[in-house]
JSON list of C-alpha atoms in Angstrom, two decimals:
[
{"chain": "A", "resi": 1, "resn": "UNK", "atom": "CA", "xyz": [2.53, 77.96, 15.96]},
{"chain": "A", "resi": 2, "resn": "UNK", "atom": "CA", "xyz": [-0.51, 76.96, 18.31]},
{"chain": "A", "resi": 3, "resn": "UNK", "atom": "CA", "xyz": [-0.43, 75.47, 21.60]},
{"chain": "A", "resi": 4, "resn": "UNK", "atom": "CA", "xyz": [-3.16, 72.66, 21.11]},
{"chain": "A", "resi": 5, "resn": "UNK", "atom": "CA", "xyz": [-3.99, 70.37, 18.42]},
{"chain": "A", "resi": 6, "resn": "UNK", "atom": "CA", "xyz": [-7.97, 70.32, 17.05]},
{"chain": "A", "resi": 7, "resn": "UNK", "atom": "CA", "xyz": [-9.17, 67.39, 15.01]},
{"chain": "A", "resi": 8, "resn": "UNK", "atom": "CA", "xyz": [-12.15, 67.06, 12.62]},
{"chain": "A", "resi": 9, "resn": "UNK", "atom": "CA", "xyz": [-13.46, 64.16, 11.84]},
{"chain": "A", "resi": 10, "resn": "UNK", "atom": "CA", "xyz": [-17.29, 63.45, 9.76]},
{"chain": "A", "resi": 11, "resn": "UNK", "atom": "CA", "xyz": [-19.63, 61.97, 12.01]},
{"chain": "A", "resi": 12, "resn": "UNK", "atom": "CA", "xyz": [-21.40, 58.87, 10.62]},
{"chain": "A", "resi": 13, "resn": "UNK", "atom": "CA", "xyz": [-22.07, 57.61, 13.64]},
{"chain": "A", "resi": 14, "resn": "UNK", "atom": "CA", "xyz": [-24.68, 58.11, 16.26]},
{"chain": "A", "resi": 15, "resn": "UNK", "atom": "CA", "xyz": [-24.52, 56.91, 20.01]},
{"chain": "A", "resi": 16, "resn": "UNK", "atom": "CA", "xyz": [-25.98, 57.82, 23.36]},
{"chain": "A", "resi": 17, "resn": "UNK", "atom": "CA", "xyz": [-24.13, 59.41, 26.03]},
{"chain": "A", "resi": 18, "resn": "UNK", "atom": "CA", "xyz": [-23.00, 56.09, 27.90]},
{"chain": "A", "resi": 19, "resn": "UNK", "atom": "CA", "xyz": [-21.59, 54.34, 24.66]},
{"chain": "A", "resi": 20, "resn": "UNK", "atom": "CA", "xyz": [-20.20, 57.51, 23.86]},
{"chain": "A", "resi": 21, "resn": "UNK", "atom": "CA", "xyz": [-18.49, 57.18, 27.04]},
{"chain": "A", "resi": 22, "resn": "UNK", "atom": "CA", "xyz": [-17.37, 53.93, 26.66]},
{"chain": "A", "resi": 23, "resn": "UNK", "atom": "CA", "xyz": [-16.06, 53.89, 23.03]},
{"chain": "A", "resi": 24, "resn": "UNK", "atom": "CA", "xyz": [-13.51, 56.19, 24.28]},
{"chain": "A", "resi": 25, "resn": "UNK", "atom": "CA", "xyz": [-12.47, 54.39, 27.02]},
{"chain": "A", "resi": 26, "resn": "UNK", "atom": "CA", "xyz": [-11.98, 51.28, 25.03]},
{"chain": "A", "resi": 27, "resn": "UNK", "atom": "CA", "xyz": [-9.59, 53.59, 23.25]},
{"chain": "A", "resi": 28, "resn": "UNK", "atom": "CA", "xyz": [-7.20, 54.54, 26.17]},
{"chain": "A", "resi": 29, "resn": "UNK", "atom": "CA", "xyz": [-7.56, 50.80, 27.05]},
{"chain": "A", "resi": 30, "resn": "UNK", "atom": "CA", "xyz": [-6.56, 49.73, 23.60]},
{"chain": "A", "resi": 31, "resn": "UNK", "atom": "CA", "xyz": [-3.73, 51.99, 23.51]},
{"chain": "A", "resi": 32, "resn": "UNK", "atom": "CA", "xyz": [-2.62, 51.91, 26.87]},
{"chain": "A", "resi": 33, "resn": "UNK", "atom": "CA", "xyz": [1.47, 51.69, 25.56]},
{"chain": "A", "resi": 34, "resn": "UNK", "atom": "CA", "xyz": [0.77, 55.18, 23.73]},
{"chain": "A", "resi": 35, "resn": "UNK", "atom": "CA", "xyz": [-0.85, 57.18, 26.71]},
{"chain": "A", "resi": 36, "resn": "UNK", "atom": "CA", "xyz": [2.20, 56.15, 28.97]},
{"chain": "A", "resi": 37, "resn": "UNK", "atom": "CA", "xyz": [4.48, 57.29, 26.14]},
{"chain": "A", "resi": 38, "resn": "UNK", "atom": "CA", "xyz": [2.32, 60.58, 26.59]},
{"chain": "A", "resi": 39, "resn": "UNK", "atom": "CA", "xyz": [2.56, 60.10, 30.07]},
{"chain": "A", "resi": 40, "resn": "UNK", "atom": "CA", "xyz": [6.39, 60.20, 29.83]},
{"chain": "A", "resi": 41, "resn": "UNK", "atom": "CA", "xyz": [7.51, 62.49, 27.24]},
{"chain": "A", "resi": 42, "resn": "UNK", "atom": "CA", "xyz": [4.41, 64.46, 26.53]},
{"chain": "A", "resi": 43, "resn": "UNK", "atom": "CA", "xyz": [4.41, 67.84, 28.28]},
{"chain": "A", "resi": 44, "resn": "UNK", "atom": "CA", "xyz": [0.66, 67.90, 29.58]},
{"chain": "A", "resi": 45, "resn": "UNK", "atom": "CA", "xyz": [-0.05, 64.22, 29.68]},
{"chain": "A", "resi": 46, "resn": "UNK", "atom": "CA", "xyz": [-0.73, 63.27, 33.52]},
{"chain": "A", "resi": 47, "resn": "UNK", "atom": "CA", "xyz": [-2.79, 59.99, 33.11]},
{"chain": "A", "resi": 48, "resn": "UNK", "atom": "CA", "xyz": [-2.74, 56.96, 31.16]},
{"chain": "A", "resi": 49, "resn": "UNK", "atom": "CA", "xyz": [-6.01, 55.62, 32.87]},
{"chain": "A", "resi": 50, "resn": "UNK", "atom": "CA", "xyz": [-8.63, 57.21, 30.10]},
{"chain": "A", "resi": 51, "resn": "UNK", "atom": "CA", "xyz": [-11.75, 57.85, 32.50]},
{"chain": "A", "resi": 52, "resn": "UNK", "atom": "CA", "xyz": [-13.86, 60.08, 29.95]},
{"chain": "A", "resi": 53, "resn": "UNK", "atom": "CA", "xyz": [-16.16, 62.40, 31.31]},
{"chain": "A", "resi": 54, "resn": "UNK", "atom": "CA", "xyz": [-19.33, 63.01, 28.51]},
{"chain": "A", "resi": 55, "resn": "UNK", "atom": "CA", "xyz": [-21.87, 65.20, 29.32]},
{"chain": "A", "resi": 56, "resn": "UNK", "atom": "CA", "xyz": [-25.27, 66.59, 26.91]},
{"chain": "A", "resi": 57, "resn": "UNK", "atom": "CA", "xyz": [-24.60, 70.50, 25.95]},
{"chain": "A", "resi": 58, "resn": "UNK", "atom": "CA", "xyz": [-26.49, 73.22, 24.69]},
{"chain": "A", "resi": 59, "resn": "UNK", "atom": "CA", "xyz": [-25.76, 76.69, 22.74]},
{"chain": "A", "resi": 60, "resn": "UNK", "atom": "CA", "xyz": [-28.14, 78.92, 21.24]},
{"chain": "A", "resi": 61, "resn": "UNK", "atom": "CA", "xyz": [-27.28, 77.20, 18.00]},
{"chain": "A", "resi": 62, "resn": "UNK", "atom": "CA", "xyz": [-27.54, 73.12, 18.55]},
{"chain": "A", "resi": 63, "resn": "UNK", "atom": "CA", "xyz": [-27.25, 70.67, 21.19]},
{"chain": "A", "resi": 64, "resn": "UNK", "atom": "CA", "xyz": [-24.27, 68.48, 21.26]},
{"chain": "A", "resi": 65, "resn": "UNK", "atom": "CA", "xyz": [-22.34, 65.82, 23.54]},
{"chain": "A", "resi": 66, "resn": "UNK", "atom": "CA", "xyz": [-18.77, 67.45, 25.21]},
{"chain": "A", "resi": 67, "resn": "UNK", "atom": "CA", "xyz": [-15.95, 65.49, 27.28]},
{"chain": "A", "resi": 68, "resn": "UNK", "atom": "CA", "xyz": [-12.22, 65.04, 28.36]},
{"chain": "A", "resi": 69, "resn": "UNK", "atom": "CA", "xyz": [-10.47, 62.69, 30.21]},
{"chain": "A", "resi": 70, "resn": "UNK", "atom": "CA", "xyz": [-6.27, 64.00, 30.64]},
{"chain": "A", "resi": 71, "resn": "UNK", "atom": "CA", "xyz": [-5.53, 65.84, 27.83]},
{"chain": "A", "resi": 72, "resn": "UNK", "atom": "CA", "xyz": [-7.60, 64.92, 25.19]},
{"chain": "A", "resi": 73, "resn": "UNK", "atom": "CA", "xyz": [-11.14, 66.34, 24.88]},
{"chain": "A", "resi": 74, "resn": "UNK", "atom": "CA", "xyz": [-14.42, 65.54, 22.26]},
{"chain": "A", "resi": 75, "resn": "UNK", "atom": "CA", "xyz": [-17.07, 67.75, 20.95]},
{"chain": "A", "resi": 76, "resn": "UNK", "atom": "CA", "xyz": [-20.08, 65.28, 19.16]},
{"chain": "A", "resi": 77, "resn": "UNK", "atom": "CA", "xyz": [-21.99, 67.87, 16.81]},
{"chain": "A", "resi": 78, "resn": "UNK", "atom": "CA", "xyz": [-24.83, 67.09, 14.53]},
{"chain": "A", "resi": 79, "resn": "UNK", "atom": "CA", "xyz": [-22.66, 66.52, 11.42]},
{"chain": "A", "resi": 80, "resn": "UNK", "atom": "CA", "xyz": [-18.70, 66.68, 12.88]},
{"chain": "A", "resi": 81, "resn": "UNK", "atom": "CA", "xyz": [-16.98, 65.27, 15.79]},
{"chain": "A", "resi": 82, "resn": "UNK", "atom": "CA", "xyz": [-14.01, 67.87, 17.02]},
{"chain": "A", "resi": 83, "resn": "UNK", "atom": "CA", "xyz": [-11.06, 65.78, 18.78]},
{"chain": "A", "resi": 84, "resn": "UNK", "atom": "CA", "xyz": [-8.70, 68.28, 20.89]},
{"chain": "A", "resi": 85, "resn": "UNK", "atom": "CA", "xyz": [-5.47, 67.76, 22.95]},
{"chain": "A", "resi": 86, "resn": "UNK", "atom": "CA", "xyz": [-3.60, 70.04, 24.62]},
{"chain": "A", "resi": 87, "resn": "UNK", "atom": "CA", "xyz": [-0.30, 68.59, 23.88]},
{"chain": "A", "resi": 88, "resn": "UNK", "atom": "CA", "xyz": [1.90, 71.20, 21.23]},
{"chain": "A", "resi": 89, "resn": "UNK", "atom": "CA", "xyz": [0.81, 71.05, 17.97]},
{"chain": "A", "resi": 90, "resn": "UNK", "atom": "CA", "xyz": [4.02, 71.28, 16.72]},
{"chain": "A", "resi": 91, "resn": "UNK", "atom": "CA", "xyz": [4.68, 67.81, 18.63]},
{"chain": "A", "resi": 92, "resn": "UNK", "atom": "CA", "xyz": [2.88, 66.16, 15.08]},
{"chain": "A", "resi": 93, "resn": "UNK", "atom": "CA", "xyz": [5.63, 67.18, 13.47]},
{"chain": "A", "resi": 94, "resn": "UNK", "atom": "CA", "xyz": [8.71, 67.88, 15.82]},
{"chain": "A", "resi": 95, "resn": "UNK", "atom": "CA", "xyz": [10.49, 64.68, 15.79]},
{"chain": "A", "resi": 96, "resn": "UNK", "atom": "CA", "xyz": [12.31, 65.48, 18.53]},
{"chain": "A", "resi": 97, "resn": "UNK", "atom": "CA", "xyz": [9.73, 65.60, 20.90]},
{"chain": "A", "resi": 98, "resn": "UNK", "atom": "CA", "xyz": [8.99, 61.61, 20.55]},
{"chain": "A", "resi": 99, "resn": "UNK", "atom": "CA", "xyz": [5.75, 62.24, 20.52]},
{"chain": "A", "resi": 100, "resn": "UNK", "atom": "CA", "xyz": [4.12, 62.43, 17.05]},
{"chain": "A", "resi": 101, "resn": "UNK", "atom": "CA", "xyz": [3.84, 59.00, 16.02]},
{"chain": "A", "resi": 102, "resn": "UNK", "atom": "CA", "xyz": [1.45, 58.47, 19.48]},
{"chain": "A", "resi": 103, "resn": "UNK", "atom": "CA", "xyz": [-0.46, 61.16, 18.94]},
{"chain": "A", "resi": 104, "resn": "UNK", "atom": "CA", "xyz": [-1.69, 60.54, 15.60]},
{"chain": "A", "resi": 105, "resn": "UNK", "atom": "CA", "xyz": [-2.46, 57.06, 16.26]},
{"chain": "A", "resi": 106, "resn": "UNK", "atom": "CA", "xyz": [-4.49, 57.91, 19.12]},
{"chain": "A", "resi": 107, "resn": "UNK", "atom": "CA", "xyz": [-6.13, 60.48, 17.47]},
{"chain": "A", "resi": 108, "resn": "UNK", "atom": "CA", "xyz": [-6.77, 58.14, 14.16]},
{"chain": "A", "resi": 109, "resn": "UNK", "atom": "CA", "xyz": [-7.89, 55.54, 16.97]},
{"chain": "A", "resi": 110, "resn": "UNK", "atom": "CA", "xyz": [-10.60, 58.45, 18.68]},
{"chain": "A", "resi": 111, "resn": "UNK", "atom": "CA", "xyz": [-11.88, 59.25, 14.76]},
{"chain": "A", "resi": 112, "resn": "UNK", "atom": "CA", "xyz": [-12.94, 55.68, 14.08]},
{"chain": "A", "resi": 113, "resn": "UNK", "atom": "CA", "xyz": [-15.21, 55.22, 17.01]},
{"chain": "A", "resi": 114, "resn": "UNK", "atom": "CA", "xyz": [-17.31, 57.94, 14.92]},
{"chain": "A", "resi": 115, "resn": "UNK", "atom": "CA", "xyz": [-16.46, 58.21, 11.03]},
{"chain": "A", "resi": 116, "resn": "UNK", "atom": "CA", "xyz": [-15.93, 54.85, 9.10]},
{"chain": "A", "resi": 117, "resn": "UNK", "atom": "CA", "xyz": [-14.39, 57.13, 6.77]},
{"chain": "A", "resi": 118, "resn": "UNK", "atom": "CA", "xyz": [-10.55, 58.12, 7.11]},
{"chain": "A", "resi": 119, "resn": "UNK", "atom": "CA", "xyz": [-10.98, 61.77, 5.99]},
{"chain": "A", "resi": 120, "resn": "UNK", "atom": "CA", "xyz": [-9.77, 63.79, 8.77]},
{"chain": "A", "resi": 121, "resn": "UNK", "atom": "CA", "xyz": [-8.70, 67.69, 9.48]},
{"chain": "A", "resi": 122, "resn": "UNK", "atom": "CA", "xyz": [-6.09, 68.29, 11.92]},
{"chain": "A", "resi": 123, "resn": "UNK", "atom": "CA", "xyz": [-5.57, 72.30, 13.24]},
{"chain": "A", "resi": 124, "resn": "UNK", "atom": "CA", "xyz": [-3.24, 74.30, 15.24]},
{"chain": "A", "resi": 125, "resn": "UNK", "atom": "CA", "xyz": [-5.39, 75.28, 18.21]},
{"chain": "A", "resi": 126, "resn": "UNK", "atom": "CA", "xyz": [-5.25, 78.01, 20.79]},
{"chain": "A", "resi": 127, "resn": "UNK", "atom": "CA", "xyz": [-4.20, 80.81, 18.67]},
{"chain": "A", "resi": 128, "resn": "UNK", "atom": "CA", "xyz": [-7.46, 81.62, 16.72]},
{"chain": "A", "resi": 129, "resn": "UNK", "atom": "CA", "xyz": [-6.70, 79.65, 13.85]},
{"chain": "A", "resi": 130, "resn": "UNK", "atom": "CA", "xyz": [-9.38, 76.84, 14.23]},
{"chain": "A", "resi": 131, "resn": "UNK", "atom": "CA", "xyz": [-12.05, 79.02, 16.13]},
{"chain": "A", "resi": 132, "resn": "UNK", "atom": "CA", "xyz": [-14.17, 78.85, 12.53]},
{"chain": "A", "resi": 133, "resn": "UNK", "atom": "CA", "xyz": [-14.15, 75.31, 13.02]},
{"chain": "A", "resi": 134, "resn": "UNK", "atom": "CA", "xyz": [-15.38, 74.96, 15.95]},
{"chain": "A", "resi": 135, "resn": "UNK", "atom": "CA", "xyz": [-18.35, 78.03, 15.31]},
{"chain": "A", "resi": 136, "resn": "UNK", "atom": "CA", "xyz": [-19.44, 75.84, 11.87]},
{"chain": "A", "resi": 137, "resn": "UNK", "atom": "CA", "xyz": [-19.13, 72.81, 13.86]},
{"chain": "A", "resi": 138, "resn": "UNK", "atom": "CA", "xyz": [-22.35, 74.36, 16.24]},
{"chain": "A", "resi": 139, "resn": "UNK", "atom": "CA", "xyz": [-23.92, 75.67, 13.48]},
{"chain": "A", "resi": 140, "resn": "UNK", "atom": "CA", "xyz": [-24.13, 72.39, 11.88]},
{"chain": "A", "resi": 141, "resn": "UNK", "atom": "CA", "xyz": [-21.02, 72.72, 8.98]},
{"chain": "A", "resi": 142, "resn": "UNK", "atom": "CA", "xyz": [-20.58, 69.32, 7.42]},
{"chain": "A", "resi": 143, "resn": "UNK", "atom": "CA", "xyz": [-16.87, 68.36, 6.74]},
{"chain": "A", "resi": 144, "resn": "UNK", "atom": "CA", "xyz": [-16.72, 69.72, 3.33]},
{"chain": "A", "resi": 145, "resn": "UNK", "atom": "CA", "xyz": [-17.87, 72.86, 4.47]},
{"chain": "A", "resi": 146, "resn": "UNK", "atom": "CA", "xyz": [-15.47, 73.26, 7.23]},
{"chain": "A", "resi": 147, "resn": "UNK", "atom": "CA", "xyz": [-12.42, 72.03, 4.76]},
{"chain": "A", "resi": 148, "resn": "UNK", "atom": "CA", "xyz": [-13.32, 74.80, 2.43]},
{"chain": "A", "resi": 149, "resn": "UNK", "atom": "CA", "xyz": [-13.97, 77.47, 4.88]},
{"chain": "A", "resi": 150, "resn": "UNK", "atom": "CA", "xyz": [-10.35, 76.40, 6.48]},
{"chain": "A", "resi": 151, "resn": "UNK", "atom": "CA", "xyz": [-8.82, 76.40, 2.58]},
{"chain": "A", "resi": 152, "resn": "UNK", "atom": "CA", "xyz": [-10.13, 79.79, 1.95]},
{"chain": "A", "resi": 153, "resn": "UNK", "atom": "CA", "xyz": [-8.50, 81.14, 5.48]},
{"chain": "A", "resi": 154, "resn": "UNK", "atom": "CA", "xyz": [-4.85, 79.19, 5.66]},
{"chain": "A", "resi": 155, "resn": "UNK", "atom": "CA", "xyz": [-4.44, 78.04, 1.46]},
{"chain": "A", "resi": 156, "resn": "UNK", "atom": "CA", "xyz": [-3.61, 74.49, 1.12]},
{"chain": "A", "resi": 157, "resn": "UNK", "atom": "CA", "xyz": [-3.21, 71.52, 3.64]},
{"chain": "A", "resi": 158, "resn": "UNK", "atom": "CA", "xyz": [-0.39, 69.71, 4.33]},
{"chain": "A", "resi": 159, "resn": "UNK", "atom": "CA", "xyz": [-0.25, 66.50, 3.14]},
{"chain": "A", "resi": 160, "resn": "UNK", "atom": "CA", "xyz": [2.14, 65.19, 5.41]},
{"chain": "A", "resi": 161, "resn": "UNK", "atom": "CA", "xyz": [3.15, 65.98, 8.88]},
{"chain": "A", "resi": 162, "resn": "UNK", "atom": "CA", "xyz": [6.06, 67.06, 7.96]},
{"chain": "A", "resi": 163, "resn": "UNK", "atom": "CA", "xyz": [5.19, 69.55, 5.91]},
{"chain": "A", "resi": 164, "resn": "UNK", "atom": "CA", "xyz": [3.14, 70.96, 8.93]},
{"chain": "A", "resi": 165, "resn": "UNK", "atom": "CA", "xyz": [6.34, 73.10, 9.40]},
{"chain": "A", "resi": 166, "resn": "UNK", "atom": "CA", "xyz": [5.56, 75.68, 6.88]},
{"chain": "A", "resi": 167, "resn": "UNK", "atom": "CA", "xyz": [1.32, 75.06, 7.47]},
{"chain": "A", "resi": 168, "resn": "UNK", "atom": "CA", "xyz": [-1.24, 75.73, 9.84]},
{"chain": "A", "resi": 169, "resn": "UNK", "atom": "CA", "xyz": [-3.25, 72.50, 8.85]},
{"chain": "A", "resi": 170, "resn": "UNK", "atom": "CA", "xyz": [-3.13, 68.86, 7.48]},
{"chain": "A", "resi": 171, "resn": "UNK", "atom": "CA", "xyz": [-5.69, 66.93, 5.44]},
{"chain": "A", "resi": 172, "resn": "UNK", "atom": "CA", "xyz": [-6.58, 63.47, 5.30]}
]
């Protein structure tokens, strides 16, 4: 069940392109010991070092702020921020891979730079299941929107990662 992982976070935050930029590298600084534990066990993890690339976007439908740095990648809409990583999505839950506790906390540690709140929607990318996310996202979808929209497609959210075995989707 899907081969990336797609995070949504509220935005309640607004910054420029540069502080943007840096927020996220302060990240990957902060939580240096969890990117080389990426690094290492992770199966698309290459660097540790953080290096964010943000740049301004544009659709036919809103303008918005896009970046990666490694495996991890940020979307900035109007009303959501989508977090992405390429690593499994069944490494949130698969003990075994030794990689779920890092993820989360890096993705937890991405979300506060731009939601004070700790409501948060975590998807199995890559196989179509989180493409309406991403579509409300650029046609300005607040959270609650998106949460509904992705209850009325997969039924009810995990509530713990665990339980990501038998669903598509937690909620936070």
């Amino acid at each position: 069940m899907g081969t990336s992982i797609h995070c949504i976070i509220p935005k309640e935050k607004e910054y420029s392109l540069e502080e943007t930029e840096q927020r996220l590298n302060d990240v990957f600084k902060r939580l240096k010991a969890e990117f080389l534990h990426l690094k290492e066990f992770g199966h698309f993890t290459n660097n540790e070092l953080g290096n964010w690339f943000i740049v301004s976007a544009q659709t036919d439908r809103s303008e918005y702020l896009t970046g990666e740095s490694d495996s991890f990648s940020i979307d900035i809409y109007k009303k959501v921020v989508l977090i992405g990583c390429i690593e499994r999505f069944s490494s949130l839950y698969f003990q075994e891979r030794n990689i779920s506790e890092q993820l989360l906390k890096i993705i937890i540690e991405i979300a506060k730079e731009f939601s004070d709140s700790d409501r948060l929607l975590i998807g199995s990318g890559g196989m179509g299941e989180t493409d309406h996310m991403i579509n409300m996202a650029g046609d300005n979808a607040d959270f609650d929107q998106i949460c509904n929209k992705t209850i009325e497609l997969n039924g009810i959210p995990a509530k713990e990662l665990n339980e990501l075995y038998d669903k598509s989707w937690y909620l936070k």
